[in-house]
Amino acid sequence: MITKLVSKTLKVLMAIAIRAREDPTCKFTSLAHLLTEDFLKECFRELKRGKSPGIDGVTVGEYAKALDENIANLVARLKAKQYKPQPVLRVYIPKPNGDKRPLGIPAVEDKIVQMALIPLCQIS
């Protein structure tokens, strides 16, 4: 579902893409200004509930209990270039033939950042 906030972010990204095409010498040093608290909260709301927690053991529900504080902290770390994704939790899911399928489960915060970066990577 595209919200007004996501739509606004996409418009800014399209303007940046157009500018980059028109002036190949133009340098863009950061897109961090697009990773606002409101945008990351919207990304959080899109996460599926009831999924397994990542390596930190934090579930979506637990993260939501202090959402404003958690997102503010995340934005501060992103803008200060201090954000570091956590290792992905590796689990193995049994297959019908007896083999096991590897599955990587990222932490909730990493899922939020991944979701926020998708539109940044798709604009061309």
mmCIF file of C-alpha atoms in Angstrom:
data_model
loop_
_atom_site.group_PDB
_atom_site.id
_atom_site.type_symbol
_atom_site.label_atom_id
_atom_site.label_comp_id
_atom_site.label_asym_id
_atom_site.label_seq_id
_atom_site.Cartn_x
_atom_site.Cartn_y
_atom_site.Cartn_z
ATOM 1 C CA MET A 1 0.000 0.000 0.000
ATOM 2 C CA ILE A 2 1.444 3.340 -1.059
ATOM 3 C CA THR A 3 0.845 6.021 1.533
ATOM 4 C CA LYS A 4 1.204 9.766 1.060
ATOM 5 C CA LEU A 5 4.511 9.635 2.913
ATOM 6 C CA VAL A 6 5.944 6.906 0.680
ATOM 7 C CA SER A 7 4.564 8.692 -2.374
ATOM 8 C CA LYS A 8 6.307 11.912 -1.291
ATOM 9 C CA THR A 9 9.593 10.033 -0.802
ATOM 10 C CA LEU A 10 9.252 8.474 -4.254
ATOM 11 C CA LYS A 11 8.671 11.916 -5.792
ATOM 12 C CA VAL A 12 11.869 13.202 -4.186
ATOM 13 C CA LEU A 13 13.754 10.152 -5.467
ATOM 14 C CA MET A 14 12.393 10.681 -8.979
ATOM 15 C CA ALA A 15 13.546 14.307 -8.880
ATOM 16 C CA ILE A 16 17.013 13.145 -7.808
ATOM 17 C CA ALA A 17 17.079 10.546 -10.610
ATOM 18 C CA ILE A 18 16.082 13.159 -13.195
ATOM 19 C CA ARG A 19 18.738 15.556 -11.919
ATOM 20 C CA ALA A 20 21.370 12.806 -12.084
ATOM 21 C CA ARG A 21 20.441 12.012 -15.700
ATOM 22 C CA GLU A 22 20.425 15.666 -16.730
ATOM 23 C CA ASP A 23 23.744 16.467 -15.047
ATOM 24 C CA PRO A 24 26.068 13.457 -14.818
ATOM 25 C CA THR A 25 28.676 15.614 -13.049
ATOM 26 C CA CYS A 26 26.311 16.300 -10.153
ATOM 27 C CA LYS A 27 27.415 14.477 -7.009
ATOM 28 C CA PHE A 28 25.009 13.186 -4.413
ATOM 29 C CA THR A 29 26.720 12.584 -1.109
ATOM 30 C CA SER A 30 23.858 11.222 0.957
ATOM 31 C CA LEU A 31 20.255 10.132 0.819
ATOM 32 C CA ALA A 32 20.031 9.958 4.611
ATOM 33 C CA HIS A 33 17.690 12.959 4.682
ATOM 34 C CA LEU A 34 15.031 10.671 3.179
ATOM 35 C CA LEU A 35 15.249 8.267 6.127
ATOM 36 C CA THR A 36 13.023 10.251 8.450
ATOM 37 C CA GLU A 37 11.315 9.014 11.599
ATOM 38 C CA ASP A 38 7.922 9.151 9.895
ATOM 39 C CA PHE A 39 9.161 7.184 6.880
ATOM 40 C CA LEU A 40 10.807 4.503 9.042
ATOM 41 C CA LYS A 41 7.657 4.214 11.181
ATOM 42 C CA GLU A 42 5.683 3.648 7.990
ATOM 43 C CA CYS A 43 8.168 0.934 6.998
ATOM 44 C CA PHE A 44 7.763 -0.628 10.455
ATOM 45 C CA ARG A 45 3.982 -0.724 10.034
ATOM 46 C CA GLU A 46 4.453 -2.746 6.836
ATOM 47 C CA LEU A 47 6.382 -5.514 8.649
ATOM 48 C CA LYS A 48 4.598 -8.829 9.055
ATOM 49 C CA ARG A 49 3.631 -9.630 12.617
ATOM 50 C CA GLY A 50 4.134 -12.997 14.262
ATOM 51 C CA LYS A 51 7.416 -13.815 12.550
ATOM 52 C CA SER A 52 10.444 -15.228 14.328
ATOM 53 C CA PRO A 53 12.810 -12.747 15.975
ATOM 54 C CA GLY A 54 16.324 -12.236 14.653
ATOM 55 C CA ILE A 55 19.586 -12.860 16.475
ATOM 56 C CA ASP A 56 18.775 -10.178 19.086
ATOM 57 C CA GLY A 57 15.560 -11.980 20.113
ATOM 58 C CA VAL A 58 13.420 -8.845 19.648
ATOM 59 C CA THR A 59 10.008 -9.421 18.064
ATOM 60 C CA VAL A 60 8.014 -6.871 16.076
ATOM 61 C CA GLY A 61 5.614 -6.572 19.032
ATOM 62 C CA GLU A 62 8.413 -5.896 21.503
ATOM 63 C CA TYR A 63 9.974 -3.292 19.193
ATOM 64 C CA ALA A 64 6.568 -1.598 18.902
ATOM 65 C CA LYS A 65 6.313 -1.086 22.679
ATOM 66 C CA ALA A 66 8.897 1.720 22.484
ATOM 67 C CA LEU A 67 8.474 2.500 18.779
ATOM 68 C CA ASP A 68 9.013 6.264 18.960
ATOM 69 C CA GLU A 69 12.179 5.900 21.022
ATOM 70 C CA ASN A 70 13.489 2.990 18.935
ATOM 71 C CA ILE A 71 12.926 4.773 15.620
ATOM 72 C CA ALA A 72 14.423 8.048 16.900
ATOM 73 C CA ASN A 73 17.509 6.118 18.002
ATOM 74 C CA LEU A 74 17.700 4.327 14.645
ATOM 75 C CA VAL A 75 17.455 7.581 12.660
ATOM 76 C CA ALA A 76 20.169 9.165 14.805
ATOM 77 C CA ARG A 77 22.492 6.208 14.180
ATOM 78 C CA LEU A 78 21.751 6.203 10.445
ATOM 79 C CA LYS A 79 22.458 9.922 10.071
ATOM 80 C CA ALA A 80 25.613 9.694 12.201
ATOM 81 C CA LYS A 81 26.747 6.743 10.041
ATOM 82 C CA GLN A 82 26.889 4.583 13.168
ATOM 83 C CA TYR A 83 24.205 2.077 12.175
ATOM 84 C CA LYS A 84 25.557 -1.431 11.841
ATOM 85 C CA PRO A 85 23.281 -4.309 10.845
ATOM 86 C CA GLN A 86 23.265 -7.317 13.117
ATOM 87 C CA PRO A 87 24.267 -10.772 11.909
ATOM 88 C CA VAL A 88 21.420 -12.724 10.348
ATOM 89 C CA LEU A 89 20.131 -15.633 12.411
ATOM 90 C CA ARG A 90 20.555 -18.863 10.410
ATOM 91 C CA VAL A 91 17.991 -21.597 10.945
ATOM 92 C CA TYR A 92 17.324 -24.752 8.961
ATOM 93 C CA ILE A 93 13.830 -25.717 7.877
ATOM 94 C CA PRO A 94 13.196 -29.438 7.209
ATOM 95 C CA LYS A 95 12.178 -30.322 3.653
ATOM 96 C CA PRO A 96 9.833 -33.218 2.766
ATOM 97 C CA ASN A 97 12.747 -35.223 1.330
ATOM 98 C CA GLY A 98 14.673 -35.073 4.625
ATOM 99 C CA ASP A 99 17.081 -32.324 3.587
ATOM 100 C CA LYS A 100 17.118 -28.970 5.314
ATOM 101 C CA ARG A 101 16.637 -25.560 3.739
ATOM 102 C CA PRO A 102 18.683 -22.691 5.197
ATOM 103 C CA LEU A 103 16.756 -19.603 6.211
ATOM 104 C CA GLY A 104 18.199 -16.263 7.310
ATOM 105 C CA ILE A 105 16.188 -14.178 9.780
ATOM 106 C CA PRO A 106 17.265 -10.539 10.132
ATOM 107 C CA ALA A 107 16.617 -8.452 13.254
ATOM 108 C CA VAL A 108 13.493 -6.241 13.266
ATOM 109 C CA GLU A 109 15.532 -3.048 13.004
ATOM 110 C CA ASP A 110 17.439 -4.422 10.021
ATOM 111 C CA LYS A 111 14.141 -5.325 8.330
ATOM 112 C CA ILE A 112 12.979 -1.717 8.770
ATOM 113 C CA VAL A 113 16.151 -0.340 7.186
ATOM 114 C CA GLN A 114 15.957 -2.880 4.347
ATOM 115 C CA MET A 115 12.371 -1.899 3.641
ATOM 116 C CA ALA A 116 13.302 1.798 3.651
ATOM 117 C CA LEU A 117 16.153 1.220 1.204
ATOM 118 C CA ILE A 118 14.090 -0.671 -1.373
ATOM 119 C CA PRO A 119 12.652 2.468 -3.014
ATOM 120 C CA LEU A 120 16.102 4.098 -2.992
ATOM 121 C CA CYS A 121 17.503 1.172 -4.986
ATOM 122 C CA GLN A 122 14.627 0.885 -7.449
ATOM 123 C CA ILE A 123 14.527 4.422 -8.814
ATOM 124 C CA SER A 124 16.272 4.635 -12.159
#
